[in-house]
Amino acid sequence: MNAPAATTALQPQLVGLDLIRTLVAFDTTSRESNLALIHWVRDYLAREGVECRLTFDDDRRKANLFATLPAQDGNTLSGGIVLSGHTDVVPVDGQPWDSPPFQATVIGDRIFGRGVTDMKSFSAIALAFVPDWLRRGLKQPVHLALSYDEEVGCIGVRRLLADIAAQGVQPRGCIVGEPSGMRVVIAHKGKRGYRCRVRGHEAHSALAPLGVNAIQVASEIVSFLAQMARRFQERGAFDASYDVPHTTVHTGVIRGGTALNIVPRDCSFDFEFRHLPFDDPEQLLAEVKRFAATLLPEMHAVDPTTHIEFDSLSTLPGFDTHGGSEIAALGRACAATQEIGKVSFGSEAALFHNAEIPAIICGPGHIAQAHQPNEWVTLEQLAQCERFMRRLGDHLCVA
Ligand SMILES: [Zn+2]
């Protein structure tokens, strides 16, 4: 394939390219162990004289890595900035890829591979700058936080945060390298996922009124959720800084019934709220439950054991670091932009924020390319990320 001239000029300047290739080559799909990648990074940092703390999942198949580049005065605990990335990636199963997904491949002005945008490039570039920062000497510590199981609900980072709090590490800010197009993102929505399980009453479909049709009951609740979604879309609340400027409600999975001639006994469906940080998700669920309760008398009249139940599937808080915060100012200075944004997708930033580590999101690539077949990021975005790291070094280093 013929690469444009600009690309060949850009490639040798990217100090992180080899590390991107290395990290992408580890298949760290969330269901797999990430230990091979973690051990590789641990050994890489050890060669620079940097020690790591690993925190494991219950099965010890996956680990978070936390490493501190000490300040020149030896300080490792107070202040400093966390650079945060997740090591896991979403599956490639069933996706039509034109290049091997676990091999970062440069074609033209882009690099393709699973995780190149979400989000191994940011972590790789941060790691590539470690020798430079250490050589220049740091005024305050720089912490690297690599987590497991982000894509399945920001699971791993919770242990990492508990561990560093127990160690007395008190960073003054965190930069999460999720793909933001290298814009400085200061807020994202929260997310709540739920499963609703409807238990009806089986009957021959010729005798439908003698049964309780679980699919129909579920459908009424799904319709109610759709009405809620419409209400937010039409009446807000609105925050125009978001790409989708209001809370959204969505049903993503439904299962029910066994045969057309049986009134179905069971139906379950999964739905979610992606709420503005200041909307209360508890109230949204309460509203759905109140509606569901209005369906029960008719169900119970046929069979008192019928029911509607709600299980929580996932919870991720929203966050909003104000545009005037210190970390947002640092982010803007390093990104060389005054622009700040807010996004609808969730991330670990909210968990850092809740742990009293003010956070922003700033990373190469765009969320639209994440989770897709032929996931890509432009070399220009990577170059921007490297300029960001260079400026960060200028702020944090002695020389
Ligand atoms: Zn991500």
Short mmCIF file of C-alpha atoms and ligand atoms in Angstrom, two decimals:
data_model
loop_
_atom_site.label_atom_id
_atom_site.label_comp_id
_atom_site.label_asym_id
_atom_site.label_seq_id
_atom_site.Cartn_x
_atom_site.Cartn_y
_atom_site.Cartn_z
CA MET A 1 0.00 0.00 0.00
CA ASN A 2 1.30 3.48 -0.86
CA ALA A 3 1.66 5.66 2.20
CA PRO A 4 1.37 9.41 1.71
CA ALA A 5 4.68 11.25 2.07
CA ALA A 6 3.51 13.06 5.20
CA THR A 7 3.09 9.74 6.97
CA THR A 8 6.58 8.47 6.36
CA ALA A 9 7.82 11.79 7.71
CA LEU A 10 5.68 11.45 10.84
CA GLN A 11 6.38 7.82 11.70
CA PRO A 12 10.04 8.03 12.76
CA GLN A 13 9.22 10.97 15.01
CA LEU A 14 6.78 8.93 17.09
CA VAL A 15 8.68 7.73 20.12
CA GLY A 16 5.75 5.60 21.28
CA LEU A 17 5.19 3.55 18.13
CA ASP A 18 7.19 0.47 19.19
CA LEU A 19 5.49 0.43 22.57
CA ILE A 20 2.07 0.69 20.91
CA ARG A 21 2.98 -2.34 18.78
CA THR A 22 4.08 -4.22 21.88
CA LEU A 23 0.97 -3.50 23.95
CA VAL A 24 -1.46 -4.20 21.10
CA ALA A 25 0.19 -7.59 20.53
CA PHE A 26 -1.04 -8.82 23.93
CA ASP A 27 -4.58 -10.18 23.55
CA THR A 28 -6.07 -8.51 26.62
CA THR A 29 -9.73 -8.99 25.73
CA SER A 30 -11.50 -8.52 29.07
CA ARG A 31 -12.28 -12.24 29.46
CA GLU A 32 -8.56 -13.11 29.13
CA SER A 33 -5.76 -12.70 31.64
CA ASN A 34 -3.83 -9.43 31.28
CA LEU A 35 -0.83 -10.68 33.27
CA ALA A 36 1.50 -11.08 30.28
CA LEU A 37 1.08 -7.38 29.46
CA ILE A 38 1.34 -6.33 33.11
CA HIS A 39 4.52 -8.35 33.61
CA TRP A 40 6.03 -6.89 30.45
CA VAL A 41 5.33 -3.34 31.69
CA ARG A 42 6.65 -4.22 35.16
CA ASP A 43 9.93 -5.45 33.61
CA TYR A 44 10.13 -2.40 31.32
CA LEU A 45 9.77 -0.05 34.31
CA ALA A 46 12.18 -2.13 36.41
CA ARG A 47 14.85 -1.48 33.77
CA GLU A 48 14.29 2.24 34.48
CA GLY A 49 14.60 1.58 38.20
CA VAL A 50 10.88 2.06 38.83
CA GLU A 51 9.05 -0.36 41.10
CA CYS A 52 5.43 -1.37 40.61
CA ARG A 53 2.60 -2.38 42.89
CA LEU A 54 0.26 -4.99 41.47
CA THR A 55 -3.27 -5.52 42.78
CA PHE A 56 -5.01 -8.68 41.63
CA ASP A 57 -8.53 -9.89 40.98
CA ASP A 58 -9.87 -12.74 43.14
CA ASP A 59 -8.54 -15.44 40.79
CA ARG A 60 -5.16 -13.72 40.38
CA ARG A 61 -5.63 -13.95 36.61
CA LYS A 62 -5.65 -10.19 36.17
CA ALA A 63 -3.85 -7.33 37.80
CA ASN A 64 -3.70 -3.57 38.04
CA LEU A 65 -0.29 -1.97 37.91
CA PHE A 66 0.55 1.18 39.85
CA ALA A 67 3.99 2.72 39.54
CA THR A 68 5.40 5.95 40.86
CA LEU A 69 8.24 7.89 39.29
CA PRO A 70 9.57 9.65 42.38
CA ALA A 71 10.20 13.36 42.53
CA GLN A 72 13.86 14.36 42.65
CA ASP A 73 13.58 14.93 46.42
CA GLY A 74 12.42 11.35 46.85
CA ASN A 75 8.76 12.21 47.39
CA THR A 76 6.46 9.45 46.13
CA LEU A 77 3.32 10.11 48.15
CA SER A 78 2.13 13.66 48.10
CA GLY A 79 0.91 15.51 45.02
CA GLY A 80 1.81 14.62 41.50
CA ILE A 81 -0.25 13.52 38.56
CA VAL A 82 -1.70 10.10 37.70
CA LEU A 83 -1.66 8.97 34.08
CA SER A 84 -4.37 6.34 33.84
CA GLY A 85 -5.22 3.73 31.23
CA HIS A 86 -7.06 0.44 31.13
CA THR A 87 -5.26 -2.59 29.73
CA ASP A 88 -8.29 -4.58 28.61
CA VAL A 89 -9.99 -4.34 25.22
CA VAL A 90 -13.38 -5.39 23.88
CA PRO A 91 -13.71 -8.65 21.91
CA VAL A 92 -13.10 -8.90 18.17
CA ASP A 93 -15.39 -11.95 17.85
CA GLY A 94 -17.57 -11.84 14.76
CA GLN A 95 -16.12 -8.52 13.58
CA PRO A 96 -14.86 -8.27 10.00
CA TRP A 97 -11.21 -7.15 10.36
CA ASP A 98 -9.03 -6.45 7.32
CA SER A 99 -5.78 -6.73 9.30
CA PRO A 100 -4.81 -8.95 12.27
CA PRO A 101 -6.48 -7.20 15.24
CA PHE A 102 -3.66 -7.93 17.69
CA GLN A 103 -0.97 -6.57 15.41
CA ALA A 104 -0.74 -2.80 15.20
CA THR A 105 -0.49 -2.06 11.48
CA VAL A 106 0.35 1.29 9.93
CA ILE A 107 -1.52 1.89 6.68
CA GLY A 108 -1.32 5.36 5.18
CA ASP A 109 -1.78 7.97 7.91
CA ARG A 110 -3.49 5.59 10.33
CA ILE A 111 -2.59 2.74 12.61
CA PHE A 112 -5.03 -0.15 12.91
CA GLY A 113 -5.44 -2.72 15.71
CA ARG A 114 -7.63 -3.60 18.66
CA GLY A 115 -6.97 -1.06 21.39
CA VAL A 116 -5.03 1.48 19.30
CA THR A 117 -7.60 4.12 20.21
CA ASP A 118 -9.29 2.51 23.25
CA MET A 119 -6.80 2.83 24.81
CA LYS A 120 -3.36 1.31 24.57
CA SER A 121 -1.74 4.14 22.60
CA PHE A 122 -2.08 6.62 25.48
CA SER A 123 -0.55 4.14 27.94
CA ALA A 124 2.22 3.22 25.50
CA ILE A 125 3.13 6.86 24.87
CA ALA A 126 3.15 7.63 28.61
CA LEU A 127 5.49 4.65 29.15
CA ALA A 128 7.71 5.80 26.28
CA PHE A 129 8.25 9.13 28.06
CA VAL A 130 9.30 7.57 31.38
CA PRO A 131 13.06 7.47 30.62
CA ASP A 132 12.97 11.12 29.49
CA TRP A 133 11.11 12.32 32.59
CA LEU A 134 13.43 10.42 34.91
CA ARG A 135 16.50 11.80 33.16
CA ARG A 136 15.18 15.37 33.45
CA GLY A 137 14.18 14.91 37.11
CA LEU A 138 10.67 15.48 38.44
CA LYS A 139 9.49 18.29 40.72
CA GLN A 140 6.64 16.06 41.86
CA PRO A 141 5.85 12.37 41.41
CA VAL A 142 4.24 10.97 38.27
CA HIS A 143 2.06 7.91 38.84
CA LEU A 144 1.14 5.38 36.20
CA ALA A 145 -2.09 3.46 36.74
CA LEU A 146 -2.93 0.57 34.43
CA SER A 147 -6.13 -1.29 35.24
CA TYR A 148 -7.93 -4.50 34.28
CA ASP A 149 -11.63 -5.04 33.51
CA GLU A 150 -12.53 -1.46 32.63
CA GLU A 151 -14.64 -2.52 29.67
CA VAL A 152 -16.82 -4.74 31.84
CA GLY A 153 -17.76 -2.07 34.39
CA CYS A 154 -14.62 -0.31 35.65
CA ILE A 155 -14.01 -3.21 38.02
CA GLY A 156 -10.22 -3.32 38.43
CA VAL A 157 -9.52 0.33 39.12
CA ARG A 158 -11.64 0.23 42.29
CA ARG A 159 -9.04 -2.06 43.89
CA LEU A 160 -6.19 0.07 42.62
CA LEU A 161 -7.78 3.16 44.18
CA ALA A 162 -8.36 1.39 47.49
CA ASP A 163 -4.74 0.23 47.49
CA ILE A 164 -3.20 3.63 46.80
CA ALA A 165 -5.42 5.26 49.43
CA ALA A 166 -4.18 2.64 51.92
CA GLN A 167 -0.58 3.47 50.92
CA GLY A 168 -1.19 7.17 51.58
CA VAL A 169 -0.63 8.21 47.96
CA GLN A 170 -2.38 11.54 47.41
CA PRO A 171 -2.12 12.68 43.80
CA ARG A 172 -3.44 16.14 43.01
CA GLY A 173 -4.94 15.14 39.68
CA CYS A 174 -5.46 12.40 37.15
CA ILE A 175 -5.41 12.32 33.37
CA VAL A 176 -7.38 9.40 31.95
CA GLY A 177 -6.29 8.69 28.39
CA GLU A 178 -9.62 7.54 26.94
CA PRO A 179 -10.03 8.67 23.35
CA SER A 180 -11.12 12.31 23.36
CA GLY A 181 -9.47 13.47 20.15
CA MET A 182 -6.89 15.06 22.52
CA ARG A 183 -9.59 17.47 23.68
CA VAL A 184 -9.72 18.13 27.42
CA VAL A 185 -12.86 16.48 28.77
CA ILE A 186 -13.96 17.62 32.22
CA ALA A 187 -17.19 15.65 32.70
CA HIS A 188 -19.07 12.58 31.65
CA LYS A 189 -22.43 11.07 32.30
CA GLY A 190 -23.16 8.40 34.86
CA LYS A 191 -24.56 5.02 33.92
CA ARG A 192 -26.90 2.57 35.64
CA GLY A 193 -27.70 -0.78 34.09
CA TYR A 194 -30.62 -2.95 35.27
CA ARG A 195 -32.32 -6.23 34.46
CA CYS A 196 -36.09 -6.45 34.80
CA ARG A 197 -37.46 -9.96 35.30
CA VAL A 198 -41.17 -10.55 34.75
CA ARG A 199 -42.72 -13.80 36.00
CA GLY A 200 -46.11 -14.44 34.43
CA HIS A 201 -48.34 -17.49 34.29
CA GLU A 202 -48.22 -20.13 31.55
CA ALA A 203 -51.34 -21.15 29.65
CA HIS A 204 -52.38 -22.59 26.30
CA SER A 205 -52.51 -19.61 23.99
CA ALA A 206 -56.10 -20.55 23.05
CA LEU A 207 -56.91 -19.76 26.69
CA ALA A 208 -54.80 -16.59 26.81
CA PRO A 209 -56.91 -14.74 29.42
CA LEU A 210 -56.20 -17.55 31.91
CA GLY A 211 -52.48 -16.79 31.73
CA VAL A 212 -50.31 -13.78 32.50
CA ASN A 213 -48.27 -12.94 29.42
CA ALA A 214 -44.81 -12.01 30.68
CA ILE A 215 -43.75 -10.63 27.29
CA GLN A 216 -46.70 -8.27 27.18
CA VAL A 217 -46.07 -7.04 30.72
CA ALA A 218 -42.40 -6.51 29.90
CA SER A 219 -43.36 -4.67 26.71
CA GLU A 220 -45.47 -2.21 28.68
CA ILE A 221 -42.49 -1.42 30.88
CA VAL A 222 -40.21 -1.13 27.85
CA SER A 223 -42.75 1.30 26.32
CA PHE A 224 -42.75 3.28 29.55
CA LEU A 225 -38.93 3.52 29.33
CA ALA A 226 -39.28 4.73 25.75
CA GLN A 227 -41.68 7.45 26.95
CA MET A 228 -39.16 8.51 29.59
CA ALA A 229 -36.47 8.67 26.91
CA ARG A 230 -38.70 10.88 24.78
CA ARG A 231 -39.44 13.16 27.74
CA PHE A 232 -35.72 13.77 28.39
CA GLN A 233 -35.13 14.36 24.69
CA GLU A 234 -37.93 16.92 24.49
CA ARG A 235 -37.80 18.58 27.89
CA GLY A 236 -34.32 17.96 29.31
CA ALA A 237 -32.66 18.81 31.61
CA PHE A 238 -30.08 19.87 29.02
CA ASP A 239 -26.36 20.49 29.13
CA ALA A 240 -25.32 21.63 25.67
CA SER A 241 -21.65 20.71 26.30
CA TYR A 242 -22.50 17.03 25.72
CA ASP A 243 -22.78 15.44 22.28
CA VAL A 244 -26.10 14.02 23.51
CA PRO A 245 -27.18 16.92 25.74
CA HIS A 246 -29.66 15.10 27.99
CA THR A 247 -30.12 11.92 30.04
CA THR A 248 -30.85 8.90 27.84
CA VAL A 249 -32.85 5.73 28.52
CA HIS A 250 -32.33 2.61 26.42
CA THR A 251 -33.39 -1.05 26.38
CA GLY A 252 -30.66 -3.24 24.90
CA VAL A 253 -31.57 -6.91 25.38
CA ILE A 254 -34.85 -8.81 25.73
CA ARG A 255 -35.55 -12.51 26.17
CA GLY A 256 -38.86 -14.28 26.60
CA GLY A 257 -41.25 -16.98 25.52
CA THR A 258 -40.76 -20.50 24.20
CA ALA A 259 -43.44 -21.14 21.56
CA LEU A 260 -46.20 -19.18 19.85
CA ASN A 261 -48.95 -21.38 21.29
CA ILE A 262 -47.85 -20.87 24.91
CA VAL A 263 -48.62 -17.77 26.94
CA PRO A 264 -45.06 -16.99 28.07
CA ARG A 265 -44.28 -17.32 31.75
CA ASP A 266 -40.93 -15.50 31.74
CA CYS A 267 -39.53 -12.43 30.12
CA SER A 268 -36.51 -10.38 31.11
CA PHE A 269 -34.90 -7.33 29.58
CA ASP A 270 -31.88 -5.13 30.26
CA PHE A 271 -32.04 -1.36 30.22
CA GLU A 272 -29.84 1.54 31.18
CA PHE A 273 -29.87 5.18 32.11
CA ARG A 274 -26.99 7.39 31.00
CA HIS A 275 -27.64 10.37 33.16
CA LEU A 276 -26.25 13.87 33.45
CA PRO A 277 -23.99 13.96 36.53
CA PHE A 278 -26.54 16.03 38.43
CA ASP A 279 -29.61 13.89 37.60
CA ASP A 280 -30.43 11.37 40.34
CA PRO A 281 -30.50 7.84 38.87
CA GLU A 282 -32.26 6.47 41.98
CA GLN A 283 -35.25 8.63 41.19
CA LEU A 284 -35.31 7.38 37.59
CA LEU A 285 -35.45 3.75 38.74
CA ALA A 286 -38.09 4.62 41.34
CA GLU A 287 -40.26 6.05 38.57
CA VAL A 288 -40.02 2.80 36.58
CA LYS A 289 -40.82 0.74 39.65
CA ARG A 290 -43.88 2.87 40.39
CA PHE A 291 -45.16 2.22 36.87
CA ALA A 292 -44.43 -1.52 37.16
CA ALA A 293 -46.42 -1.63 40.40
CA THR A 294 -49.52 -0.41 38.55
CA LEU A 295 -49.39 -3.57 36.40
CA LEU A 296 -49.36 -5.96 39.35
CA PRO A 297 -53.06 -6.00 40.43
CA GLU A 298 -54.17 -7.36 37.05
CA MET A 299 -51.39 -9.98 37.14
CA HIS A 300 -52.16 -11.01 40.71
CA ALA A 301 -55.84 -11.40 39.91
CA VAL A 302 -54.84 -14.37 37.72
CA ASP A 303 -51.95 -15.70 39.82
CA PRO A 304 -50.70 -14.12 43.06
CA THR A 305 -47.20 -15.60 42.56
CA THR A 306 -46.55 -13.53 39.43
CA HIS A 307 -44.10 -10.70 39.93
CA ILE A 308 -41.80 -8.04 38.46
CA GLU A 309 -38.28 -7.71 39.83
CA PHE A 310 -35.35 -5.42 39.15
CA ASP A 311 -31.67 -6.36 39.51
CA SER A 312 -28.80 -3.93 39.29
CA LEU A 313 -26.29 -4.89 36.58
CA SER A 314 -23.81 -2.03 36.74
CA THR A 315 -23.25 1.33 38.33
CA LEU A 316 -20.83 3.95 37.15
CA PRO A 317 -21.07 7.44 38.57
CA GLY A 318 -20.87 10.54 36.46
CA PHE A 319 -18.37 13.27 37.21
CA ASP A 320 -17.83 16.94 36.52
CA THR A 321 -14.45 18.51 37.26
CA HIS A 322 -15.02 22.17 36.86
CA GLY A 323 -13.35 23.86 33.93
CA GLY A 324 -11.45 26.10 36.33
CA SER A 325 -9.86 23.23 38.28
CA GLU A 326 -6.09 22.87 38.52
CA ILE A 327 -6.05 19.59 36.58
CA ALA A 328 -8.20 21.09 33.82
CA ALA A 329 -5.79 24.02 33.59
CA LEU A 330 -2.82 21.64 33.36
CA GLY A 331 -4.65 19.60 30.72
CA ARG A 332 -5.40 22.68 28.64
CA ALA A 333 -1.81 23.87 28.88
CA CYS A 334 -0.45 20.47 27.79
CA ALA A 335 -3.02 20.05 25.02
CA ALA A 336 -2.37 23.66 23.96
CA THR A 337 -6.07 24.38 23.76
CA GLN A 338 -8.59 26.43 25.68
CA GLU A 339 -11.37 24.13 24.59
CA ILE A 340 -13.02 21.84 27.11
CA GLY A 341 -15.69 19.26 26.49
CA LYS A 342 -18.05 16.78 28.11
CA VAL A 343 -18.81 13.27 26.84
CA SER A 344 -21.61 10.74 27.13
CA PHE A 345 -19.50 7.60 27.62
CA GLY A 346 -18.41 6.47 31.06
CA SER A 347 -14.83 5.97 32.24
CA GLU A 348 -12.58 5.47 35.23
CA ALA A 349 -12.32 9.25 35.56
CA ALA A 350 -15.48 9.26 37.70
CA LEU A 351 -13.94 6.77 40.13
CA PHE A 352 -10.75 8.83 40.48
CA HIS A 353 -12.93 11.89 40.95
CA ASN A 354 -14.95 10.14 43.69
CA ALA A 355 -11.66 9.12 45.35
CA GLU A 356 -10.92 12.86 45.63
CA ILE A 357 -8.42 12.84 42.79
CA PRO A 358 -9.72 15.48 40.36
CA ALA A 359 -9.72 14.00 36.88
CA ILE A 360 -9.90 14.91 33.24
CA ILE A 361 -10.00 12.76 30.14
CA CYS A 362 -7.55 13.46 27.34
CA GLY A 363 -6.34 10.82 24.92
CA PRO A 364 -5.67 10.18 21.26
CA GLY A 365 -8.34 8.94 18.85
CA HIS A 366 -12.09 9.16 18.88
CA ILE A 367 -14.69 7.10 20.68
CA ALA A 368 -16.47 6.53 17.34
CA GLN A 369 -13.56 4.28 16.29
CA ALA A 370 -13.52 2.39 19.60
CA HIS A 371 -15.05 -1.10 19.82
CA GLN A 372 -15.28 -1.23 15.99
CA PRO A 373 -13.75 -3.67 13.53
CA ASN A 374 -10.64 -2.06 11.98
CA GLU A 375 -10.26 0.19 15.04
CA TRP A 376 -7.84 2.94 14.05
CA VAL A 377 -6.17 6.12 15.19
CA THR A 378 -4.38 8.65 13.03
CA LEU A 379 -0.63 9.12 13.37
CA GLU A 380 -1.41 12.82 13.75
CA GLN A 381 -3.45 12.07 16.92
CA LEU A 382 -0.51 10.08 18.26
CA ALA A 383 1.83 12.95 17.46
CA GLN A 384 -0.55 15.29 19.32
CA CYS A 385 -0.50 12.95 22.31
CA GLU A 386 3.30 12.97 22.25
CA ARG A 387 3.34 16.78 22.15
CA PHE A 388 1.00 16.65 25.17
CA MET A 389 3.41 14.39 27.07
CA ARG A 390 6.37 16.59 26.13
CA ARG A 391 4.60 19.69 27.50
CA LEU A 392 3.57 17.73 30.58
CA GLY A 393 7.26 16.97 31.10
CA ASP A 394 8.04 20.68 30.77
CA HIS A 395 5.56 21.38 33.58
CA LEU A 396 6.62 18.56 35.86
CA CYS A 397 10.35 18.26 35.28
CA VAL A 398 13.16 20.21 36.90
CA ALA A 399 15.23 20.54 33.73
ZN ZN B 1 -11.69 2.71 27.06
#
